[in-house]
PDB file of C-alpha atoms in Angstrom:
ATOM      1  CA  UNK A 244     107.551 186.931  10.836  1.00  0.00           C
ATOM      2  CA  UNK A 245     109.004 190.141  11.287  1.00  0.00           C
ATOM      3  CA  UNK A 246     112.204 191.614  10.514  1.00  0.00           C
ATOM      4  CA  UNK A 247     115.090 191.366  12.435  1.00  0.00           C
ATOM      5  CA  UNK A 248     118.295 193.914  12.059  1.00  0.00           C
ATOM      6  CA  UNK A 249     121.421 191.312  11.174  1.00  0.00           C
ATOM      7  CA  UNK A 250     123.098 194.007  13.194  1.00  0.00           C
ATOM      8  CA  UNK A 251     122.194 192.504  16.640  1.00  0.00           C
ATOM      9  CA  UNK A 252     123.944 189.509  17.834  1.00  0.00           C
ATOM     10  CA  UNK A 253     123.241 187.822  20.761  1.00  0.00           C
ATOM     11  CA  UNK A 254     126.670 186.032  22.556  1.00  0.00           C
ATOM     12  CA  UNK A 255     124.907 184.407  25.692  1.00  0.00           C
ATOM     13  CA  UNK A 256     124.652 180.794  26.520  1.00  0.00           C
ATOM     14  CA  UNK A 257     121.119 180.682  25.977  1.00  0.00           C
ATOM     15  CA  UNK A 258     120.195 182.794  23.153  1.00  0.00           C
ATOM     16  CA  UNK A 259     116.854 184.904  23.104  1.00  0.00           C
ATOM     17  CA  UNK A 260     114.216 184.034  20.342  1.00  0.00           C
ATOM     18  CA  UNK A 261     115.323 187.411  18.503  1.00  0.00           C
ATOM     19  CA  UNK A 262     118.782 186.081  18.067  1.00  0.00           C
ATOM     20  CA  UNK A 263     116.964 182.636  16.737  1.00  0.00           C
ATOM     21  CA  UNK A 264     114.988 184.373  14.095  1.00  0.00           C
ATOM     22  CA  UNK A 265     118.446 186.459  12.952  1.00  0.00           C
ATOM     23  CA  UNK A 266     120.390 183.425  12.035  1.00  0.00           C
ATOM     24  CA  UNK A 267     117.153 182.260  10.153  1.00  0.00           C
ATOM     25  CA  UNK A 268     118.612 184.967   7.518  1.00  0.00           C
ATOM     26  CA  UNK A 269     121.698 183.109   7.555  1.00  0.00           C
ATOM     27  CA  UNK A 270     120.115 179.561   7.169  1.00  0.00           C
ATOM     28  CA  UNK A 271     116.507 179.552   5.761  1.00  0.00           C
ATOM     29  CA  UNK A 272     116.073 177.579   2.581  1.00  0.00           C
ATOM     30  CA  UNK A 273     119.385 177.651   1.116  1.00  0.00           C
ATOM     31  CA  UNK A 274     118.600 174.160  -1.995  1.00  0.00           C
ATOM     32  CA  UNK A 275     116.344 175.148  -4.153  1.00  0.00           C
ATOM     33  CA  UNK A 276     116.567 173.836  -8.047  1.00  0.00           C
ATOM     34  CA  UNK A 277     115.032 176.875  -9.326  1.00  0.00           C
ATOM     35  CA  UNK A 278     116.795 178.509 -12.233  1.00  0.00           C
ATOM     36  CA  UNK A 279     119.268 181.544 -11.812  1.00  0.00           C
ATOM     37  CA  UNK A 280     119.882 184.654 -13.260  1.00  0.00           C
ATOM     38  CA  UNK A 281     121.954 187.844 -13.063  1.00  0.00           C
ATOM     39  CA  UNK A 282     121.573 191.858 -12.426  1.00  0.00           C
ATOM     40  CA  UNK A 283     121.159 192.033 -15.891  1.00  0.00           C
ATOM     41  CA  UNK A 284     122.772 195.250 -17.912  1.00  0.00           C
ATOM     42  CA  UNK A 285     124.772 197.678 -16.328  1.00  0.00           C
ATOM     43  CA  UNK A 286     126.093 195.081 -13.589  1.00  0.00           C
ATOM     44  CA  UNK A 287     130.268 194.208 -13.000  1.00  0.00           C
ATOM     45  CA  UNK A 288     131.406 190.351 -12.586  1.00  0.00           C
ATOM     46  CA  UNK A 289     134.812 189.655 -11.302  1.00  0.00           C
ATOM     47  CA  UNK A 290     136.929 186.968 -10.189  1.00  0.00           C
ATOM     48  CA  UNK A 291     136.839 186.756  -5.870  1.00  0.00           C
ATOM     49  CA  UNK A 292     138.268 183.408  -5.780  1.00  0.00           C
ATOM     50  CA  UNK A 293     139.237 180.236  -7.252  1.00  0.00           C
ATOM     51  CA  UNK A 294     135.735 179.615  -9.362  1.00  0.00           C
ATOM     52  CA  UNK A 295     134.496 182.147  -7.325  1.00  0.00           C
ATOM     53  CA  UNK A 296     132.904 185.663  -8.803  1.00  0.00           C
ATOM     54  CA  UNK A 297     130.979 188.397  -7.751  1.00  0.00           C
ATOM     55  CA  UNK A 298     127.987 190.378  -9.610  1.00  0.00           C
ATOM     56  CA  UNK A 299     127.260 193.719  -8.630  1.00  0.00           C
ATOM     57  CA  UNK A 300     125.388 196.880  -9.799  1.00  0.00           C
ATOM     58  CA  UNK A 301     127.471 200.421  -9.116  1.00  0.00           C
ATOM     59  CA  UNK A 302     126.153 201.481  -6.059  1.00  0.00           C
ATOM     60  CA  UNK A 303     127.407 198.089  -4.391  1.00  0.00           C
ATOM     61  CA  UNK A 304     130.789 198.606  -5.363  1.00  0.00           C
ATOM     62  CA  UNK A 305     131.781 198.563  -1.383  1.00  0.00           C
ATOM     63  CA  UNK A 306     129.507 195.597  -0.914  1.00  0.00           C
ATOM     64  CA  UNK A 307     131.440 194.031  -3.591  1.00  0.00           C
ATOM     65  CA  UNK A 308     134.717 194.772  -1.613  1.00  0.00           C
ATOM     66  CA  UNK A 309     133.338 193.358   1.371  1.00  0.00           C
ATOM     67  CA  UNK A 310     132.621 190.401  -0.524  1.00  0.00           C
ATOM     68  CA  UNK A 311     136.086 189.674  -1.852  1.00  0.00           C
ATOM     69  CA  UNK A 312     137.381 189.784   1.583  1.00  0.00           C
ATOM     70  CA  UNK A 313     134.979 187.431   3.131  1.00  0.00           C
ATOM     71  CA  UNK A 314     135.566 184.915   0.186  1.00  0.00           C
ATOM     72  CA  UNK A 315     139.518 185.352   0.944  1.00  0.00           C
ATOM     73  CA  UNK A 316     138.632 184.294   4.302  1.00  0.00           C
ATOM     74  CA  UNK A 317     136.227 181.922   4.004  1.00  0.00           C
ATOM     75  CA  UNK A 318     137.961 179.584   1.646  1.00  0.00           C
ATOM     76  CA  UNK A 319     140.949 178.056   3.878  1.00  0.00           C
ATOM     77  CA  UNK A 320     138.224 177.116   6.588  1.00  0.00           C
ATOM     78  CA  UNK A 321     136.483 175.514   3.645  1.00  0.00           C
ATOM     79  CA  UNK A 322     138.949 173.060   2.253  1.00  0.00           C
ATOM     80  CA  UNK A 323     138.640 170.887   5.315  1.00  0.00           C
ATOM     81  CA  UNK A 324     135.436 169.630   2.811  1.00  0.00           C
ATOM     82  CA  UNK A 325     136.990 169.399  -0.629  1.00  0.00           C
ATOM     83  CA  UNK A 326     137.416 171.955  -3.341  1.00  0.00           C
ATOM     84  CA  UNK A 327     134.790 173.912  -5.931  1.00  0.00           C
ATOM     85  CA  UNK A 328     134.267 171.636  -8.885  1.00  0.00           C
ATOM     86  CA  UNK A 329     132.029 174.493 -10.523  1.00  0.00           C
ATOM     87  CA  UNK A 330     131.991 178.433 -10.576  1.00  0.00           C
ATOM     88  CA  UNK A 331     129.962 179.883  -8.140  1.00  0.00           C
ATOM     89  CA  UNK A 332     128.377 183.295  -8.514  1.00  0.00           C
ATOM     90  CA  UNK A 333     127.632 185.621  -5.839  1.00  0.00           C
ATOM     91  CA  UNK A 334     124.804 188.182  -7.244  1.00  0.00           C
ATOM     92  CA  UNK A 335     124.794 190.998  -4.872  1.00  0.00           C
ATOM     93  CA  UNK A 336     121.105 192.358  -4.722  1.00  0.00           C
ATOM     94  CA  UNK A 337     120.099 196.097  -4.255  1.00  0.00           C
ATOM     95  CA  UNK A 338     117.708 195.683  -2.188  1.00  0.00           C
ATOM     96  CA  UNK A 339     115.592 192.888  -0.531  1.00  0.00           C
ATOM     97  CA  UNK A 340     112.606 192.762  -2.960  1.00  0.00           C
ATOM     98  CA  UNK A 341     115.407 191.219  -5.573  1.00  0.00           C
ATOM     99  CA  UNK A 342     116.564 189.109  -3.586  1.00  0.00           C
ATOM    100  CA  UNK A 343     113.249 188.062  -2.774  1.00  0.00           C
ATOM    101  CA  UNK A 344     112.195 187.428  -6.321  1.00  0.00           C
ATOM    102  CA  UNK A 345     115.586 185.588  -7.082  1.00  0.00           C
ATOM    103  CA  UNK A 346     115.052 182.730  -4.360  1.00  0.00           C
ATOM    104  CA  UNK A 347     111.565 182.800  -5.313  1.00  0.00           C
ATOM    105  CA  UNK A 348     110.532 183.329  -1.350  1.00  0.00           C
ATOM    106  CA  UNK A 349     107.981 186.436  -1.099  1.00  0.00           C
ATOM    107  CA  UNK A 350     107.484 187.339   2.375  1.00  0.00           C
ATOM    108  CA  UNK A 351     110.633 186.295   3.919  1.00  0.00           C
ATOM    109  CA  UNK A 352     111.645 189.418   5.982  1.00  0.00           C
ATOM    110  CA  UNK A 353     114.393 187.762   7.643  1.00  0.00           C
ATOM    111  CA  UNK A 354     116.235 186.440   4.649  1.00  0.00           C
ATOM    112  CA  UNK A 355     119.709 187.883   3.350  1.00  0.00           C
ATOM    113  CA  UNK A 356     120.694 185.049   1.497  1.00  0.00           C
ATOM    114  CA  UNK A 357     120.413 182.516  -0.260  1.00  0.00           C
ATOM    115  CA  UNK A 358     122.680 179.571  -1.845  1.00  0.00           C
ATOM    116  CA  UNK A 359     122.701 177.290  -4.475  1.00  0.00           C
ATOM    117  CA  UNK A 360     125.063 174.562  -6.576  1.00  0.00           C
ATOM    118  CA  UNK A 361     126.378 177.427  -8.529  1.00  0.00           C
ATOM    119  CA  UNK A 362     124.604 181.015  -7.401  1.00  0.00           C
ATOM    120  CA  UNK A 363     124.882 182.393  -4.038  1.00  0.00           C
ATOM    121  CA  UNK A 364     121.627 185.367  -3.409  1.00  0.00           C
ATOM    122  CA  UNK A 365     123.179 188.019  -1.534  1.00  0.00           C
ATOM    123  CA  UNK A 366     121.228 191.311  -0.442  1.00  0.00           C
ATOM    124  CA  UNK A 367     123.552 193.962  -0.630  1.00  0.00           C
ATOM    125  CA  UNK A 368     125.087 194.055   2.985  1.00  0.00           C
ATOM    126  CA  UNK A 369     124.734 198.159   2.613  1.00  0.00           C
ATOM    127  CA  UNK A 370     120.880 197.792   3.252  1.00  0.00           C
ATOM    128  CA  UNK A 371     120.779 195.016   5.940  1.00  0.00           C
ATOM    129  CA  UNK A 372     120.398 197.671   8.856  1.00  0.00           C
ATOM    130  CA  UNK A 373     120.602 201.617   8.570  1.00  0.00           C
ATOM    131  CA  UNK A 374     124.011 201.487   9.039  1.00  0.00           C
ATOM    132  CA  UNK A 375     125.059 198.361   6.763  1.00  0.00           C
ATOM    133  CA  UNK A 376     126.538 195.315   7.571  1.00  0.00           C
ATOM    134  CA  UNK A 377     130.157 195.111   9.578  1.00  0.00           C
ATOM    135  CA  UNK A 378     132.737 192.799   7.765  1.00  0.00           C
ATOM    136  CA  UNK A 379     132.549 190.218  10.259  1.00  0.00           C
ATOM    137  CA  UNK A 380     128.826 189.731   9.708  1.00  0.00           C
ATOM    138  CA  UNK A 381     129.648 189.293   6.015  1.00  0.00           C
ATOM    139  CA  UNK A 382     132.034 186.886   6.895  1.00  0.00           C
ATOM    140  CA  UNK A 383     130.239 184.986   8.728  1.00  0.00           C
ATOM    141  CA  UNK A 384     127.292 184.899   6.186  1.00  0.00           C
ATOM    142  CA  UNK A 385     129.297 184.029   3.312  1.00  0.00           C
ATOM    143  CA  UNK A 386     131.162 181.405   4.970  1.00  0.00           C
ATOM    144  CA  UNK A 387     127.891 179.538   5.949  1.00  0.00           C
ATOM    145  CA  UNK A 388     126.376 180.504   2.366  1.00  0.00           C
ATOM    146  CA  UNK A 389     129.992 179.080   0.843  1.00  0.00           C
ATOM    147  CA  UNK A 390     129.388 175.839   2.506  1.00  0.00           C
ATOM    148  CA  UNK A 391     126.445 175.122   1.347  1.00  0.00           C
ATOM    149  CA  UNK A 392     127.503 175.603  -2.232  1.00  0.00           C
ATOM    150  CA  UNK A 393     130.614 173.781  -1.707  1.00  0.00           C
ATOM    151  CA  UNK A 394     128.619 170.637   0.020  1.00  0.00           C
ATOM    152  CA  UNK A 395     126.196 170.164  -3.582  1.00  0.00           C
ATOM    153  CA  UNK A 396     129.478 170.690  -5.502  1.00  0.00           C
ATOM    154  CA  UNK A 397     131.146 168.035  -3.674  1.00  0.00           C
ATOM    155  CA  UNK A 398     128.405 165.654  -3.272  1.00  0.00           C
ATOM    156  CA  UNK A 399     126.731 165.971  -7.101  1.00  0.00           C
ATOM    157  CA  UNK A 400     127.058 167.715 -10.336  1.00  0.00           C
ATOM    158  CA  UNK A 401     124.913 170.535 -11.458  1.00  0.00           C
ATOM    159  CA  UNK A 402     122.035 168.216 -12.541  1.00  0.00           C
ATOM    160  CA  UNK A 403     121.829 166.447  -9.622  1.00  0.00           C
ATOM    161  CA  UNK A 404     122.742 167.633  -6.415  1.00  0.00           C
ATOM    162  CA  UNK A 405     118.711 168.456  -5.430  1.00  0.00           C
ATOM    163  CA  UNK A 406     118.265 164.464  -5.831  1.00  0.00           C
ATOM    164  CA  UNK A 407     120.576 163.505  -3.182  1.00  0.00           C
ATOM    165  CA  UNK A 408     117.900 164.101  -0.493  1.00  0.00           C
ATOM    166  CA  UNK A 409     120.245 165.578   1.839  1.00  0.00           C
ATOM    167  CA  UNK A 410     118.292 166.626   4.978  1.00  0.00           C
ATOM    168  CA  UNK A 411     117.615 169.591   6.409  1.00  0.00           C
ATOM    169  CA  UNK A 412     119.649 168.682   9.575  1.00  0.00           C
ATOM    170  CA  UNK A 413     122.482 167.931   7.760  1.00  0.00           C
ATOM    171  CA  UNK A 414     122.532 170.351   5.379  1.00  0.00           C
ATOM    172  CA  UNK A 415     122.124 173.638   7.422  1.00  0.00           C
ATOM    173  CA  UNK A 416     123.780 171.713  10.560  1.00  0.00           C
ATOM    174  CA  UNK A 417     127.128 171.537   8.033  1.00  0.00           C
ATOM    175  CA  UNK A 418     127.361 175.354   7.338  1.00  0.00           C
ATOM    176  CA  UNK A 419     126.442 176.710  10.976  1.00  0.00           C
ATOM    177  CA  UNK A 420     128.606 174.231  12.391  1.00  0.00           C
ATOM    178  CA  UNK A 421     131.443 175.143   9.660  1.00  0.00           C
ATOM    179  CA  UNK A 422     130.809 179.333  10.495  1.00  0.00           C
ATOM    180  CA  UNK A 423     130.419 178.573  14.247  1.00  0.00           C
ATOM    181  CA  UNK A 424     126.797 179.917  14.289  1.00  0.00           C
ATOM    182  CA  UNK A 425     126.629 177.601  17.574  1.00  0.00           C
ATOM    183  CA  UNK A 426     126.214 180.997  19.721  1.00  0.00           C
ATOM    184  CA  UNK A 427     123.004 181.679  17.668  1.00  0.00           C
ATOM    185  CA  UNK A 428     120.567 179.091  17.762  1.00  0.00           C
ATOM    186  CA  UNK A 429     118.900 177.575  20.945  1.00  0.00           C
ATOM    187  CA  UNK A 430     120.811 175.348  23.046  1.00  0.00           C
ATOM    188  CA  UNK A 431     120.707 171.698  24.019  1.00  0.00           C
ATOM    189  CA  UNK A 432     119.132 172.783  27.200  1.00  0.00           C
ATOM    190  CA  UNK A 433     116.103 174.405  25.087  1.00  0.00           C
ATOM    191  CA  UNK A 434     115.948 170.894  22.723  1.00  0.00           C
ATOM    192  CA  UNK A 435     115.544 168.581  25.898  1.00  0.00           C
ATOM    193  CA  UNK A 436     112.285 170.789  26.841  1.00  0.00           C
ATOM    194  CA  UNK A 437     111.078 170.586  23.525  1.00  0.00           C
ATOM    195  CA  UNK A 438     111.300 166.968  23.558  1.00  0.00           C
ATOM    196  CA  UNK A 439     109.643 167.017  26.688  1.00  0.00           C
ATOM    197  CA  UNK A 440     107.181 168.945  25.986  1.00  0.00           C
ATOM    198  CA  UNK A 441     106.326 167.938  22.201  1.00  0.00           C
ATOM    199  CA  UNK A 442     107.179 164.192  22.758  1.00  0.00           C
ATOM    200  CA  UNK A 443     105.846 163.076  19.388  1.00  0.00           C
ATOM    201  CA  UNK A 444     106.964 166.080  17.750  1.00  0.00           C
ATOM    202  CA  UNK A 445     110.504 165.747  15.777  1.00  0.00           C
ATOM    203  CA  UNK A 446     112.875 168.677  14.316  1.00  0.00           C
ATOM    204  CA  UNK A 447     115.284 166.246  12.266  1.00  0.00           C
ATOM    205  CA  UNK A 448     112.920 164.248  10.691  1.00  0.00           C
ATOM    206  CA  UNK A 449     109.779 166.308  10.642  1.00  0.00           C
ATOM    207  CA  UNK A 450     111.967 169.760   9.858  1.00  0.00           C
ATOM    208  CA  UNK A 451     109.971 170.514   6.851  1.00  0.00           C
ATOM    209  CA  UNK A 452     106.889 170.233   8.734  1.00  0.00           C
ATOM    210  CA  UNK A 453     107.351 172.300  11.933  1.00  0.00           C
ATOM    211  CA  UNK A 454     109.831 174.648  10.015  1.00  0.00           C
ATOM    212  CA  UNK A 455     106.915 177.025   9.587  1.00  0.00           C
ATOM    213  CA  UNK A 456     105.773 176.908  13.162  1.00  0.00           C
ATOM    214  CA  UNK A 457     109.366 175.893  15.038  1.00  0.00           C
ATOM    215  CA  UNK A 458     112.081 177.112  13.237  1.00  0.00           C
ATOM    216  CA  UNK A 459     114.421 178.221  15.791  1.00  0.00           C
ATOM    217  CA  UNK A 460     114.416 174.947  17.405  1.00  0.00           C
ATOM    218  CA  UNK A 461     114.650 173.300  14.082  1.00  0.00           C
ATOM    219  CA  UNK A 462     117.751 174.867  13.731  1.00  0.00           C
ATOM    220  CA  UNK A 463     119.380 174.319  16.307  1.00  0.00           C
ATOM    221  CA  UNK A 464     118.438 170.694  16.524  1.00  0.00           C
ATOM    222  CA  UNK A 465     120.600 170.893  13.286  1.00  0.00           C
ATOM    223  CA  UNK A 466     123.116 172.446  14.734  1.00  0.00           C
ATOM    224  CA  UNK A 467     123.631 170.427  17.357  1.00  0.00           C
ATOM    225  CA  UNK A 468     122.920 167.054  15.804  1.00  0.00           C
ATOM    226  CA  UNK A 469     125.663 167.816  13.484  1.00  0.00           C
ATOM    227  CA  UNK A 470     128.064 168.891  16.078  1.00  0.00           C
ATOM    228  CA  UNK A 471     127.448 165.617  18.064  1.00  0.00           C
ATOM    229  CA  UNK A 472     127.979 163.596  14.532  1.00  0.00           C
ATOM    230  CA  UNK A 473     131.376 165.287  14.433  1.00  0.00           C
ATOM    231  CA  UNK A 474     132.556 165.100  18.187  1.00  0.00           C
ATOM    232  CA  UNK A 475     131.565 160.943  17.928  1.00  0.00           C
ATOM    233  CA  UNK A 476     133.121 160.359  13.964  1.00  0.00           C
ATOM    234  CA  UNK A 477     135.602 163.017  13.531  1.00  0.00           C
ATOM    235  CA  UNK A 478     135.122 165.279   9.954  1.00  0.00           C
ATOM    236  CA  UNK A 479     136.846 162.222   7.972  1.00  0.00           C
ATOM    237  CA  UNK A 480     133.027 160.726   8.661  1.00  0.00           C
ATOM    238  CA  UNK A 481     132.084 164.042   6.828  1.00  0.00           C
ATOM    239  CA  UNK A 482     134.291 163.765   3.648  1.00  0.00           C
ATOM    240  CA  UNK A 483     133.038 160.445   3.909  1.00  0.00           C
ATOM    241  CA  UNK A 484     129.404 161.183   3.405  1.00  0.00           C
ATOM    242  CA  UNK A 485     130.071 163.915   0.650  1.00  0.00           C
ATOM    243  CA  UNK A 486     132.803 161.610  -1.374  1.00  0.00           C
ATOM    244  CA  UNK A 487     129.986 158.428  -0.934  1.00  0.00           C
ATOM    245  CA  UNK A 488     127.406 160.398  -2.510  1.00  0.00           C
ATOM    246  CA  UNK A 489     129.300 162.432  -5.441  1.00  0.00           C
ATOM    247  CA  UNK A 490     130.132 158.476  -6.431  1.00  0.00           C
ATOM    248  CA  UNK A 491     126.450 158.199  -7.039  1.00  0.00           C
ATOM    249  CA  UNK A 492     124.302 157.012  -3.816  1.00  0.00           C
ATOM    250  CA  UNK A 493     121.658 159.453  -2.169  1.00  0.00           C
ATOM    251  CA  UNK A 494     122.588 160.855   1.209  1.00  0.00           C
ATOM    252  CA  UNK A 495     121.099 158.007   3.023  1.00  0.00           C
ATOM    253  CA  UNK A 496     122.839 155.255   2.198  1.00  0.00           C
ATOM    254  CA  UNK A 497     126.075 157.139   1.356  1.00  0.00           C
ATOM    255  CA  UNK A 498     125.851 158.467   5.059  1.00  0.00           C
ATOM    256  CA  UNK A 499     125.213 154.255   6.187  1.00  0.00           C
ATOM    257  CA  UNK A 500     128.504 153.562   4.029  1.00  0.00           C
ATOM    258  CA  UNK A 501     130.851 156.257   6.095  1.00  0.00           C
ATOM    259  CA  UNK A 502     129.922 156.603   9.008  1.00  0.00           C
ATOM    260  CA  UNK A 503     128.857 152.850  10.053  1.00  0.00           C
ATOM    261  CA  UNK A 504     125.305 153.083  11.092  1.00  0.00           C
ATOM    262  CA  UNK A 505     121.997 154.113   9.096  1.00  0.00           C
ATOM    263  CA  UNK A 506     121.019 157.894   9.638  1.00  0.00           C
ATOM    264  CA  UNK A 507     118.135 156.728  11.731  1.00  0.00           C
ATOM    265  CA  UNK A 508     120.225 154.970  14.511  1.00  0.00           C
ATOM    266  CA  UNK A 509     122.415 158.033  14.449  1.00  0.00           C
ATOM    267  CA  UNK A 510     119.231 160.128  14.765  1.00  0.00           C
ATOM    268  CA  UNK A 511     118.386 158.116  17.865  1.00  0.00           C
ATOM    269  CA  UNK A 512     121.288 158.183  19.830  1.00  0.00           C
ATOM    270  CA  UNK A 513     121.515 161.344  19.560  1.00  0.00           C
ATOM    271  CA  UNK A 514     117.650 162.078  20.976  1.00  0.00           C
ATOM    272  CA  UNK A 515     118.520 159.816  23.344  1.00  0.00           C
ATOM    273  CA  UNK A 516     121.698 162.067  24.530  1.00  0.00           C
ATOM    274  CA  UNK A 517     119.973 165.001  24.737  1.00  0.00           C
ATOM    275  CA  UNK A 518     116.873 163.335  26.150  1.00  0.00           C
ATOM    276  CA  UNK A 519     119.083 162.262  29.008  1.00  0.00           C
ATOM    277  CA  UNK A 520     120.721 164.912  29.496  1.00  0.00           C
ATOM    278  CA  UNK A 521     124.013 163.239  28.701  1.00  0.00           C
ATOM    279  CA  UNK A 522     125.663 166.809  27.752  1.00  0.00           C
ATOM    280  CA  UNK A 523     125.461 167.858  31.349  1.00  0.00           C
ATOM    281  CA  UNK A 524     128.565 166.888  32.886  1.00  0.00           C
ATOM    282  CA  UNK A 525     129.771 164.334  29.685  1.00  0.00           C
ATOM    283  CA  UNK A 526     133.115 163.909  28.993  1.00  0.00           C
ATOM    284  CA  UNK A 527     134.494 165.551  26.080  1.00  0.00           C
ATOM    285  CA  UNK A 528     134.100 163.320  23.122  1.00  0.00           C
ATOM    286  CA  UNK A 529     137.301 162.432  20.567  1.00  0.00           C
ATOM    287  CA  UNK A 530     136.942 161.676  17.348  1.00  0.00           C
ATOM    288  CA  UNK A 531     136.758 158.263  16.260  1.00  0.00           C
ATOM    289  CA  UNK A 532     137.092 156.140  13.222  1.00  0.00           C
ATOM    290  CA  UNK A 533     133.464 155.294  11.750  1.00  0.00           C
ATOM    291  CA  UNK A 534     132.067 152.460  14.006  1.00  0.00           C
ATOM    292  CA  UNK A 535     128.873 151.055  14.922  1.00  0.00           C
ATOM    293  CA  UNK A 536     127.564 153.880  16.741  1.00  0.00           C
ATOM    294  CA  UNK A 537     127.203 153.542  20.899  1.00  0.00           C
ATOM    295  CA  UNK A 538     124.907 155.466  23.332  1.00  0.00           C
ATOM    296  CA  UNK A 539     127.439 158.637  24.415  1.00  0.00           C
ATOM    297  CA  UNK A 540     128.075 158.575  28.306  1.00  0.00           C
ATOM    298  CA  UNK A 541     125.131 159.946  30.209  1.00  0.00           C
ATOM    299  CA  UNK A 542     124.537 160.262  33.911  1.00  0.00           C
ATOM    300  CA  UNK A 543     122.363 157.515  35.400  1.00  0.00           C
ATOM    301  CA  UNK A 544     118.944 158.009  34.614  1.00  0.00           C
ATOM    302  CA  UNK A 545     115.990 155.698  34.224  1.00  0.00           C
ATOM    303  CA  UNK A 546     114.978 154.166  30.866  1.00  0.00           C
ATOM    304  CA  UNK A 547     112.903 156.249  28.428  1.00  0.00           C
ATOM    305  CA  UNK A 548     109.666 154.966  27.590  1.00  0.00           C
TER     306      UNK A 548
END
């Protein structure tokens, strides 16, 4: 896949496939067990934040900066999910080989970061285009990179947040919904095609398998699967899901115990929405208390088969 400057961003209602594969450096692969280290000798780590610190080498001292500032800003739109149990470590990487060779993905162009339970991969914003990265773009990055941290801190410990099988849906659907990435991925327009074209083919439950082949629209069915979750629950169904599984279940039944339903009757009502087309003209929905979930309002259409 080739590279794609994080410099262009794409604010239309149906975003082009180049503004797909940008986020993908925002959202690819961020829960991987793997082991972490640092810069090694020669590096600075400071306090950014409340369990929060930042590792840089000397030429990324104004990367580091940038840093602080997006960590001040990200953290009040974090505590609607809980609070940092553990220190998290943002390693600022010279250059994109590093970073490369820290998540242990060779051959991922795209990438810029990359987030764990307690280490956050950053490539130095400096190199992400000729001209660096803007602070909103670091923002933005860090916040979705923040959330994902913050989710395995609230949901697990450090030994055993990769065993909560938290799916992909949920997982990256959590932090683009969180940094409003909603403006990058493809829209719920683009999923009903899909679906009609690919009718056996699945982005929530098959993400791992089309990832390779369909990532932007495994993405955004993330995205928007998440944001539907939200608009039908309300984000007490989210602290639900996160407090449920840091008492000890796996994501499944932890999700069944807060929001009302199993995942896979969520899942299908919300195929079924987009399916029918129910977010064309649809009523705004308000949150609820968790219930037993209900097909949203859709225009009259006939039965699937």
């Amino acid at each position: 896949m080739s590279q794609v400057s994080p410099a262009a961003r794409c604010r239309h209602d149906r975003p082009g496939w180049a503004a797909v594969l940008l986020v993908l450096g925002l959202l690819v692969g961020c829960a991987s067990p793997r082991g972490t280290r640092g810069l090694g000798a020669g590096a600075t780590r400071e306090p950014v934040g409340p369990r929060i610190d930042v590792e840089y080498q000397p030429r990324d001292a104004e990367a580091a900066r940038q840093v602080r500032l997006a960590v001040e800003r990200a953290l009040p739109r974090l505590q609607r999910w809980g609070t940092f149990d553990d220190t998290v470590t943002i390693v600022v990487h010279p250059n994109h080989a590093s970073l490369e060779r820290a998540a242990n993905r060779p051959g991922h162009d795209f990438l810029r970061a990359w987030a764990r339970y307690e280490q956050i991969e950053l490539q130095s914003p400096r190199t992400w285009s000729s001209r660096g990265a803007s602070q909103g773009q670091v923002d933005e990055l860090l916040l979705h990179e923040l959330t994902h941290s913050l989710m395995y801190q609230v949901a697990s410990d450090r030994l055993g947040w990769t065993r909560k099988r938290i799916p992909l849906w949920f997982r990256e659907g959590m932090a683009s919904y969180t940094a409003e990435q909603g403006y990058r991925v493809s829209s719920l327009d683009d999923l009903e095609q899909y679906w009609r074209k690919h009718p056996h083919a699945d982005p929530l439950s098959q993400a791992d398998a089309l990832y390779q082949a369909e990532s932007g629209v495994v993405y955004g069915a993330a995205h928007h699967a998440f944001t539907f979750l939200v608009r039908r629950y309300g984000e007490d169904a989210i602290r639900g899901v996160l407090d449920a599984m840091g008492r000890g279940p796996d994501f499944d039944r932890a999700f069944q115990q807060a929001v009302g339903v199993p995942q896979e009757r969520f899942l299908q009502d919300f195929r079924r929405y987009v399916r029918l087309r129910g977010f064309k003209g649809a009523r705004q929905l308000h949150p609820l208390r968790p219930r037993p979930a209900m097909p949203l309002p859709v225009a009259p259409l006939p039965t699937l088969q």
